[in-house]
mmCIF file of C-alpha atoms and ligand atoms in Angstrom:
data_model
loop_
_atom_site.group_PDB
_atom_site.id
_atom_site.type_symbol
_atom_site.label_atom_id
_atom_site.label_comp_id
_atom_site.label_asym_id
_atom_site.label_seq_id
_atom_site.Cartn_x
_atom_site.Cartn_y
_atom_site.Cartn_z
ATOM 1 C CA UNK A 1 -20.939 13.321 -17.602
ATOM 2 C CA UNK A 2 -17.814 11.370 -16.836
ATOM 3 C CA UNK A 3 -18.025 7.570 -16.722
ATOM 4 C CA UNK A 4 -17.447 5.640 -13.562
ATOM 5 C CA UNK A 5 -15.061 2.577 -13.747
ATOM 6 C CA UNK A 6 -14.642 -0.303 -11.397
ATOM 7 C CA UNK A 7 -11.127 -2.001 -11.865
ATOM 8 C CA UNK A 8 -10.668 -5.274 -10.060
ATOM 9 C CA UNK A 9 -6.994 -6.362 -9.334
ATOM 10 C CA UNK A 10 -5.037 -3.328 -8.414
ATOM 11 C CA UNK A 11 -2.618 -3.664 -5.521
ATOM 12 C CA UNK A 12 0.547 -1.679 -6.475
ATOM 13 C CA UNK A 13 1.617 0.549 -9.228
ATOM 14 C CA UNK A 14 3.373 -2.000 -11.507
ATOM 15 C CA UNK A 15 0.551 -4.068 -12.947
ATOM 16 C CA UNK A 16 -1.833 -3.711 -15.812
ATOM 17 C CA UNK A 17 -4.749 -2.753 -13.577
ATOM 18 C CA UNK A 18 -2.893 0.529 -12.376
ATOM 19 C CA UNK A 19 -2.145 1.453 -15.778
ATOM 20 C CA UNK A 20 -5.726 0.996 -17.013
ATOM 21 C CA UNK A 21 -6.835 2.978 -14.049
ATOM 22 C CA UNK A 22 -4.562 5.762 -15.161
ATOM 23 C CA UNK A 23 -5.684 5.764 -18.774
ATOM 24 C CA UNK A 24 -9.252 5.788 -17.752
ATOM 25 C CA UNK A 25 -8.686 8.489 -15.342
ATOM 26 C CA UNK A 26 -6.861 10.601 -17.995
ATOM 27 C CA UNK A 27 -9.960 10.205 -20.374
ATOM 28 C CA UNK A 28 -12.077 11.549 -17.506
ATOM 29 C CA UNK A 29 -13.543 8.591 -15.910
ATOM 30 C CA UNK A 30 -14.071 8.251 -12.119
ATOM 31 C CA UNK A 31 -12.045 5.377 -10.476
ATOM 32 C CA UNK A 32 -13.038 2.852 -8.178
ATOM 33 C CA UNK A 33 -10.679 -0.223 -7.563
ATOM 34 C CA UNK A 34 -11.157 -3.685 -6.043
ATOM 35 C CA UNK A 35 -7.981 -4.850 -4.159
ATOM 36 C CA UNK A 36 -7.247 -8.327 -2.996
ATOM 37 C CA UNK A 37 -7.915 -8.508 0.744
ATOM 38 C CA UNK A 38 -4.494 -9.782 1.826
ATOM 39 C CA UNK A 39 -2.789 -6.839 -0.343
ATOM 40 C CA UNK A 40 -5.173 -4.136 0.981
ATOM 41 C CA UNK A 41 -3.529 -2.781 3.956
ATOM 42 C CA UNK A 42 -0.127 -2.285 2.121
ATOM 43 C CA UNK A 43 -1.726 -0.687 -0.892
ATOM 44 C CA UNK A 44 -3.791 1.743 1.199
ATOM 45 C CA UNK A 45 -0.897 2.606 3.257
ATOM 46 C CA UNK A 46 1.537 2.974 0.445
ATOM 47 C CA UNK A 47 -1.029 5.205 -1.402
ATOM 48 C CA UNK A 48 -1.572 7.451 1.771
ATOM 49 C CA UNK A 49 2.160 7.953 2.323
ATOM 50 C CA UNK A 50 2.588 9.108 -1.112
ATOM 51 C CA UNK A 51 4.685 6.056 -2.421
ATOM 52 C CA UNK A 52 2.762 6.022 -5.674
ATOM 53 C CA UNK A 53 2.636 9.837 -6.173
ATOM 54 C CA UNK A 54 5.220 9.683 -9.027
ATOM 55 C CA UNK A 55 3.213 7.089 -10.887
ATOM 56 C CA UNK A 56 -0.029 8.952 -10.136
ATOM 57 C CA UNK A 57 0.844 11.720 -12.546
ATOM 58 C CA UNK A 58 -1.598 12.015 -15.434
ATOM 59 C CA UNK A 59 -0.654 13.618 -18.770
ATOM 60 C CA UNK A 60 -2.193 16.955 -17.811
ATOM 61 C CA UNK A 61 0.042 17.008 -14.657
ATOM 62 C CA UNK A 62 -2.595 16.293 -12.119
ATOM 63 C CA UNK A 63 -2.592 13.239 -9.881
ATOM 64 C CA UNK A 64 -4.983 10.229 -10.422
ATOM 65 C CA UNK A 65 -7.543 10.034 -7.794
ATOM 66 C CA UNK A 66 -8.996 6.890 -6.649
ATOM 67 C CA UNK A 67 -12.438 7.621 -5.337
ATOM 68 C CA UNK A 68 -12.791 4.481 -3.392
ATOM 69 C CA UNK A 69 -10.819 1.248 -2.714
ATOM 70 C CA UNK A 70 -13.001 -1.875 -2.133
ATOM 71 C CA UNK A 71 -11.623 -4.982 -0.482
ATOM 72 C CA UNK A 72 -12.322 -7.792 -2.958
ATOM 73 C CA UNK A 73 -11.594 -11.664 -3.034
ATOM 74 C CA UNK A 74 -12.905 -12.795 -6.511
ATOM 75 C CA UNK A 75 -12.940 -16.433 -5.645
ATOM 76 C CA UNK A 76 -15.932 -16.049 -3.334
ATOM 77 C CA UNK A 77 -19.445 -15.054 -4.421
ATOM 78 C CA UNK A 78 -21.047 -14.667 -1.026
ATOM 79 C CA UNK A 79 -20.197 -14.827 2.594
ATOM 80 C CA UNK A 80 -21.448 -18.464 2.869
ATOM 81 C CA UNK A 81 -19.020 -19.538 0.459
ATOM 82 C CA UNK A 82 -16.053 -18.481 2.605
ATOM 83 C CA UNK A 83 -14.211 -21.174 4.727
ATOM 84 C CA UNK A 84 -13.944 -20.698 8.481
ATOM 85 C CA UNK A 85 -10.205 -20.596 8.337
ATOM 86 C CA UNK A 86 -10.257 -17.789 5.781
ATOM 87 C CA UNK A 87 -12.951 -15.773 7.794
ATOM 88 C CA UNK A 88 -10.854 -15.852 10.922
ATOM 89 C CA UNK A 89 -7.447 -15.340 9.234
ATOM 90 C CA UNK A 90 -6.061 -12.042 10.409
ATOM 91 C CA UNK A 91 -5.522 -10.664 6.907
ATOM 92 C CA UNK A 92 -9.218 -11.066 6.209
ATOM 93 C CA UNK A 93 -10.968 -10.451 9.562
ATOM 94 C CA UNK A 94 -9.995 -6.799 9.537
ATOM 95 C CA UNK A 95 -12.085 -6.025 6.477
ATOM 96 C CA UNK A 96 -15.737 -6.966 5.535
ATOM 97 C CA UNK A 97 -18.006 -7.238 2.547
ATOM 98 C CA UNK A 98 -15.269 -8.619 0.270
ATOM 99 C CA UNK A 99 -17.072 -11.268 -1.481
ATOM 100 C CA UNK A 100 -17.987 -10.571 -5.117
ATOM 101 C CA UNK A 101 -21.777 -10.132 -4.353
ATOM 102 C CA UNK A 102 -21.075 -8.032 -1.277
ATOM 103 C CA UNK A 103 -18.569 -5.819 -2.997
ATOM 104 C CA UNK A 104 -21.067 -5.316 -5.889
ATOM 105 C CA UNK A 105 -23.758 -4.476 -3.432
ATOM 106 C CA UNK A 106 -21.453 -1.887 -1.676
ATOM 107 C CA UNK A 107 -20.715 -0.230 -5.004
ATOM 108 C CA UNK A 108 -24.319 -0.014 -5.782
ATOM 109 C CA UNK A 109 -25.094 1.481 -2.431
ATOM 110 C CA UNK A 110 -22.299 4.080 -2.738
ATOM 111 C CA UNK A 111 -22.598 4.996 -6.341
ATOM 112 C CA UNK A 112 -25.806 3.442 -7.867
ATOM 113 C CA UNK A 113 -24.210 2.122 -10.956
ATOM 114 C CA UNK A 114 -20.813 1.773 -12.834
ATOM 115 C CA UNK A 115 -20.170 2.206 -16.660
ATOM 116 C CA UNK A 116 -16.985 0.276 -17.034
ATOM 117 C CA UNK A 117 -15.903 -3.061 -15.368
ATOM 118 C CA UNK A 118 -12.249 -4.189 -15.727
ATOM 119 C CA UNK A 119 -11.025 -7.582 -14.511
ATOM 120 C CA UNK A 120 -7.233 -7.399 -14.229
ATOM 121 C CA UNK A 121 -6.544 -10.244 -11.694
ATOM 122 C CA UNK A 122 -5.102 -13.738 -12.026
ATOM 123 C CA UNK A 123 -4.120 -16.360 -9.416
ATOM 124 C CA UNK A 124 -2.736 -19.772 -10.160
ATOM 125 C CA UNK A 125 -1.557 -21.258 -6.976
ATOM 126 C CA UNK A 126 0.302 -23.994 -9.002
ATOM 127 C CA UNK A 127 1.442 -21.776 -11.916
ATOM 128 C CA UNK A 128 4.935 -23.017 -11.824
ATOM 129 C CA UNK A 129 3.836 -26.712 -12.186
ATOM 130 C CA UNK A 130 3.345 -28.138 -15.638
ATOM 131 C CA UNK A 131 -0.272 -28.793 -16.506
ATOM 132 C CA UNK A 132 0.430 -32.528 -16.319
ATOM 133 C CA UNK A 133 1.310 -32.411 -12.743
ATOM 134 C CA UNK A 134 -1.354 -29.892 -11.667
ATOM 135 C CA UNK A 135 -3.714 -30.965 -8.865
ATOM 136 C CA UNK A 136 -7.542 -30.710 -9.338
ATOM 137 C CA UNK A 137 -7.567 -28.113 -6.691
ATOM 138 C CA UNK A 138 -4.861 -26.038 -8.270
ATOM 139 C CA UNK A 139 -6.636 -26.256 -11.540
ATOM 140 C CA UNK A 140 -10.042 -25.218 -10.235
ATOM 141 C CA UNK A 141 -8.435 -22.463 -8.261
ATOM 142 C CA UNK A 142 -6.826 -21.008 -11.365
ATOM 143 C CA UNK A 143 -10.138 -21.113 -13.250
ATOM 144 C CA UNK A 144 -12.023 -19.764 -10.406
ATOM 145 C CA UNK A 145 -9.784 -16.546 -9.891
ATOM 146 C CA UNK A 146 -8.906 -15.908 -13.378
ATOM 147 C CA UNK A 147 -11.973 -15.898 -15.599
ATOM 148 C CA UNK A 148 -14.987 -13.611 -16.246
ATOM 149 C CA UNK A 149 -15.877 -9.755 -16.815
ATOM 150 C CA UNK A 150 -16.543 -7.072 -19.346
ATOM 151 C CA UNK A 151 -12.930 -6.092 -20.042
ATOM 152 C CA UNK A 152 -10.303 -8.619 -18.951
ATOM 153 C CA UNK A 153 -6.652 -9.400 -19.512
ATOM 154 C CA UNK A 154 -5.583 -12.644 -21.247
ATOM 155 C CA UNK A 155 -2.377 -14.321 -22.430
ATOM 156 C CA UNK A 156 -1.484 -16.147 -25.546
ATOM 157 C CA UNK A 157 -0.777 -19.250 -23.520
ATOM 158 C CA UNK A 158 -4.667 -19.884 -24.010
ATOM 159 C CA UNK A 159 -4.070 -20.686 -27.591
ATOM 160 C CA UNK A 160 -0.222 -21.523 -28.124
ATOM 161 C CA UNK A 161 2.017 -23.585 -25.927
ATOM 162 C CA UNK A 162 3.966 -21.425 -23.525
ATOM 163 C CA UNK A 163 5.950 -23.797 -21.380
ATOM 164 C CA UNK A 164 6.170 -22.503 -17.783
ATOM 165 C CA UNK A 165 2.649 -20.959 -17.720
ATOM 166 C CA UNK A 166 1.244 -23.891 -15.825
ATOM 167 C CA UNK A 167 -1.102 -24.844 -13.005
ATOM 168 C CA UNK A 168 -4.145 -24.589 -15.271
ATOM 169 C CA UNK A 169 -3.497 -20.818 -15.954
ATOM 170 C CA UNK A 170 -3.459 -21.668 -19.775
ATOM 171 C CA UNK A 171 -6.845 -23.404 -19.357
ATOM 172 C CA UNK A 172 -8.064 -20.335 -17.295
ATOM 173 C CA UNK A 173 -7.107 -17.962 -19.987
ATOM 174 C CA UNK A 174 -8.774 -20.215 -22.727
ATOM 175 C CA UNK A 175 -11.922 -20.163 -20.496
ATOM 176 C CA UNK A 176 -11.696 -16.512 -20.261
ATOM 177 C CA UNK A 177 -11.486 -16.044 -24.031
ATOM 178 C CA UNK A 178 -14.374 -18.356 -24.703
ATOM 179 C CA UNK A 179 -16.508 -16.560 -21.991
ATOM 180 C CA UNK A 180 -15.605 -13.153 -23.603
ATOM 181 C CA UNK A 181 -17.366 -14.294 -26.773
ATOM 182 C CA UNK A 182 -20.426 -16.043 -25.220
ATOM 183 C CA UNK A 183 -20.879 -13.122 -22.710
ATOM 184 C CA UNK A 184 -20.689 -10.567 -25.388
ATOM 185 C CA UNK A 185 -23.650 -12.195 -27.082
ATOM 186 C CA UNK A 186 -25.623 -12.724 -23.856
ATOM 187 C CA UNK A 187 -24.873 -9.242 -22.361
ATOM 188 C CA UNK A 188 -25.106 -7.665 -25.681
ATOM 189 C CA UNK A 189 -28.543 -8.878 -26.520
ATOM 190 C CA UNK A 190 -29.839 -8.482 -22.967
ATOM 191 C CA UNK A 191 -28.168 -5.251 -21.820
ATOM 192 C CA UNK A 192 -26.321 -3.708 -24.744
ATOM 193 C CA UNK A 193 -23.030 -4.350 -22.705
ATOM 194 C CA UNK A 194 -19.880 -4.879 -24.744
ATOM 195 C CA UNK A 195 -17.445 -7.588 -23.512
ATOM 196 C CA UNK A 196 -13.768 -7.775 -24.730
ATOM 197 C CA UNK A 197 -10.351 -9.021 -23.700
ATOM 198 C CA UNK A 198 -6.844 -7.696 -24.202
ATOM 199 C CA UNK A 199 -4.259 -10.313 -25.017
ATOM 200 C CA UNK A 200 -1.245 -8.584 -23.507
ATOM 201 C CA UNK A 201 2.427 -9.132 -23.949
ATOM 202 C CA UNK A 202 4.818 -9.823 -21.001
ATOM 203 C CA UNK A 203 5.056 -7.183 -18.310
ATOM 204 C CA UNK A 204 7.255 -7.302 -15.078
ATOM 205 C CA UNK A 205 4.266 -7.094 -12.638
ATOM 206 C CA UNK A 206 4.134 -8.659 -9.264
ATOM 207 C CA UNK A 207 1.932 -11.514 -10.540
ATOM 208 C CA UNK A 208 4.385 -12.081 -13.578
ATOM 209 C CA UNK A 209 7.451 -12.220 -11.363
ATOM 210 C CA UNK A 210 5.748 -14.949 -9.202
ATOM 211 C CA UNK A 211 5.578 -17.086 -12.236
ATOM 212 C CA UNK A 212 9.417 -17.038 -12.584
ATOM 213 C CA UNK A 213 10.040 -16.740 -16.258
ATOM 214 C CA UNK A 214 9.047 -13.036 -16.967
ATOM 215 C CA UNK A 215 12.618 -11.785 -17.862
ATOM 216 C CA UNK A 216 12.909 -14.536 -20.422
ATOM 217 C CA UNK A 217 9.547 -13.809 -22.030
ATOM 218 C CA UNK A 218 10.485 -10.043 -22.265
ATOM 219 C CA UNK A 219 13.804 -11.028 -23.866
ATOM 220 C CA UNK A 220 12.092 -13.244 -26.235
ATOM 221 C CA UNK A 221 9.639 -10.696 -27.254
ATOM 222 C CA UNK A 222 12.409 -8.084 -27.757
ATOM 223 C CA UNK A 223 14.317 -10.493 -29.978
ATOM 224 C CA UNK A 224 11.328 -11.761 -31.966
ATOM 225 C CA UNK A 225 8.367 -9.380 -32.055
ATOM 226 C CA UNK A 226 7.741 -7.255 -35.086
ATOM 227 C CA UNK A 227 8.114 -4.279 -32.888
ATOM 228 C CA UNK A 228 11.453 -4.518 -30.932
ATOM 229 C CA UNK A 229 10.732 -2.521 -27.808
ATOM 230 C CA UNK A 230 9.758 -3.225 -24.297
ATOM 231 C CA UNK A 231 5.963 -3.206 -23.844
ATOM 232 C CA UNK A 232 4.811 -0.600 -21.520
ATOM 233 C CA UNK A 233 1.875 -1.040 -19.281
ATOM 234 C CA UNK A 234 0.406 2.160 -20.436
ATOM 235 C CA UNK A 235 0.029 0.760 -24.003
ATOM 236 C CA UNK A 236 -2.351 -1.750 -22.500
ATOM 237 C CA UNK A 237 -3.952 0.933 -20.449
ATOM 238 C CA UNK A 238 -4.519 3.090 -23.492
ATOM 239 C CA UNK A 239 -6.098 0.116 -25.237
ATOM 240 C CA UNK A 240 -8.342 -0.466 -22.303
ATOM 241 C CA UNK A 241 -9.554 3.187 -22.448
ATOM 242 C CA UNK A 242 -10.193 2.946 -26.259
ATOM 243 C CA UNK A 243 -12.108 -0.295 -25.604
ATOM 244 C CA UNK A 244 -14.186 0.990 -22.896
ATOM 245 C CA UNK A 245 -14.915 4.263 -24.933
ATOM 246 C CA UNK A 246 -17.595 4.997 -27.581
ATOM 247 C CA UNK A 247 -14.691 5.002 -30.109
ATOM 248 C CA UNK A 248 -15.002 1.064 -29.879
ATOM 249 C CA UNK A 249 -18.905 1.106 -29.836
ATOM 250 C CA UNK A 250 -18.926 -1.760 -32.522
ATOM 251 C CA UNK A 251 -16.190 -3.887 -30.937
ATOM 252 C CA UNK A 252 -17.494 -6.786 -28.754
ATOM 253 C CA UNK A 253 -16.570 -10.431 -28.331
ATOM 254 C CA UNK A 254 -13.030 -9.538 -29.278
ATOM 255 C CA UNK A 255 -9.565 -10.526 -28.138
ATOM 256 C CA UNK A 256 -7.270 -7.724 -29.063
ATOM 257 C CA UNK A 257 -3.469 -8.356 -28.906
ATOM 258 C CA UNK A 258 -1.345 -5.760 -27.367
ATOM 259 C CA UNK A 259 1.928 -7.333 -27.536
ATOM 260 C CA UNK A 260 4.287 -5.520 -30.102
ATOM 261 C CA UNK A 261 2.953 -8.023 -32.698
ATOM 262 C CA UNK A 262 4.520 -11.098 -31.231
ATOM 263 C CA UNK A 263 1.222 -13.235 -31.780
ATOM 264 C CA UNK A 264 1.723 -12.904 -35.609
ATOM 265 C CA UNK A 265 5.129 -14.471 -35.713
ATOM 266 C CA UNK A 266 5.324 -18.110 -36.768
ATOM 267 C CA UNK A 267 8.892 -18.715 -35.858
ATOM 268 C CA UNK A 268 11.618 -17.008 -33.756
ATOM 269 C CA UNK A 269 14.281 -15.217 -35.665
HETATM 270 P P1 LIG B 1 -0.757 -7.677 -11.063
HETATM 271 O O1 LIG B 1 0.003 -8.336 -9.913
HETATM 272 O O2 LIG B 1 -0.545 -6.393 -10.953
HETATM 273 O O3 LIG B 1 -2.304 -7.926 -10.752
HETATM 274 C C1 LIG B 1 -2.889 -9.188 -10.400
HETATM 275 C C2 LIG B 1 -3.687 -8.682 -9.229
HETATM 276 O O4 LIG B 1 -4.647 -9.809 -8.854
HETATM 277 C C3 LIG B 1 -2.996 -8.436 -7.958
HETATM 278 O O5 LIG B 1 -3.281 -7.035 -7.668
HETATM 279 C C4 LIG B 1 -3.575 -9.476 -6.940
HETATM 280 O O6 LIG B 1 -3.667 -8.876 -5.751
HETATM 281 C C5 LIG B 1 -4.819 -9.723 -7.579
HETATM 282 N N1 LIG B 1 -5.602 -10.929 -7.100
HETATM 283 C C6 LIG B 1 -5.040 -12.094 -7.072
HETATM 284 N N2 LIG B 1 -6.025 -12.975 -6.706
HETATM 285 C C7 LIG B 1 -7.095 -12.421 -6.402
HETATM 286 C C8 LIG B 1 -8.339 -12.674 -5.708
HETATM 287 N N3 LIG B 1 -8.802 -13.933 -5.429
HETATM 288 N N4 LIG B 1 -9.220 -11.695 -5.731
HETATM 289 C C9 LIG B 1 -8.964 -10.356 -5.957
HETATM 290 N N5 LIG B 1 -7.765 -10.066 -6.549
HETATM 291 C C10 LIG B 1 -6.845 -10.957 -6.655
HETATM 292 O O7 LIG B 1 -0.236 -8.321 -12.327
HETATM 293 P P2 LIG B 1 -0.726 -8.246 -13.909
HETATM 294 O O8 LIG B 1 0.355 -9.046 -14.520
HETATM 295 O O9 LIG B 1 -0.818 -6.820 -14.111
HETATM 296 O O10 LIG B 1 -2.016 -8.947 -13.877
HETATM 297 C C11 LIG B 1 -3.128 -8.421 -14.295
HETATM 298 C C12 LIG B 1 -3.826 -9.276 -15.463
HETATM 299 O O11 LIG B 1 -3.051 -9.247 -16.622
HETATM 300 C C13 LIG B 1 -3.914 -10.759 -15.154
HETATM 301 O O12 LIG B 1 -5.279 -11.258 -15.528
HETATM 302 C C14 LIG B 1 -2.849 -11.391 -15.780
HETATM 303 O O13 LIG B 1 -3.044 -12.643 -16.049
HETATM 304 C C15 LIG B 1 -2.889 -10.595 -17.130
HETATM 305 N N6 LIG B 1 -1.709 -10.648 -17.879
HETATM 306 C C16 LIG B 1 -0.423 -10.386 -17.501
HETATM 307 C C17 LIG B 1 0.722 -10.388 -18.274
HETATM 308 C C18 LIG B 1 2.049 -10.122 -17.720
HETATM 309 O O14 LIG B 1 3.043 -10.454 -18.443
HETATM 310 N N7 LIG B 1 2.100 -9.455 -16.639
HETATM 311 C C19 LIG B 1 0.516 -10.838 -19.728
HETATM 312 C C20 LIG B 1 -0.765 -11.081 -20.169
HETATM 313 C C21 LIG B 1 -1.872 -11.091 -19.320
#
């Protein structure tokens, strides 16, 4: 029987979430996605109008099917947590059941259970500010949206200084990696669930473009990484499919670099 995967953080065909969905679909998994509420409309419309058809093609020539798209805002656990101005916001009021708890309940109601959970989302409202100038609210917002899950995407800014990755996003990724280890222990003992993170190299996604330095990071990697090629989202997707598969049955609590080896360099060349 094929596995069922829920991928949180897919709203176009440029990011890591989309590539992970494709790799999992190519391996035979059924795909459910969670899409940020404000991005839901445009994503569904584009998908329906065939805008993503070219990038939906799987290695066997068929098109990736997304069984269901769930609206999701990962910073709210339950309806009571949602402030009035968000509830009444036009971009939110058109959808319902998008808090984490309600979304999980909807998936449970529709499908019973899932086998694979991927967290491929991040949001740092003050990402372009240095940490030194980040407000408490901006810092907490970055942590709130950007940590937790069973397979997640992280960035080396958690452990090394990456100027420009601000607003508490470096802190959020450090928390995410620490949580990966502790959750691996707790969920492993309790449910035999494996928990891992992929530390990905730079990709020109929508989120990354918003940070403002993505082209510089890609050039830096091309110049300095052991493998001098641009990183493709599929390479991260394939690693995610491996980590979610029985081939990785002894891997848990790990942060796996998929970055052309850049992390291993001590100095630029
Ligand atoms: P992306 O824009 O494709 O994905 C980010 C998604 O998060 C978007 O779809 C956005 O709608 C969603 N999102 C934001 N706030 C949300 C919320 N509150 N609730 C639900 N969804 C929300 O960009 P990406 O770069 O592919 O990001 C995916 C993951 O990869 C992130 O965790 C990111 O930090 C990580 N990552 C990216 C890079 C890179 O260079 N692009 C490098 C390393 C790690």
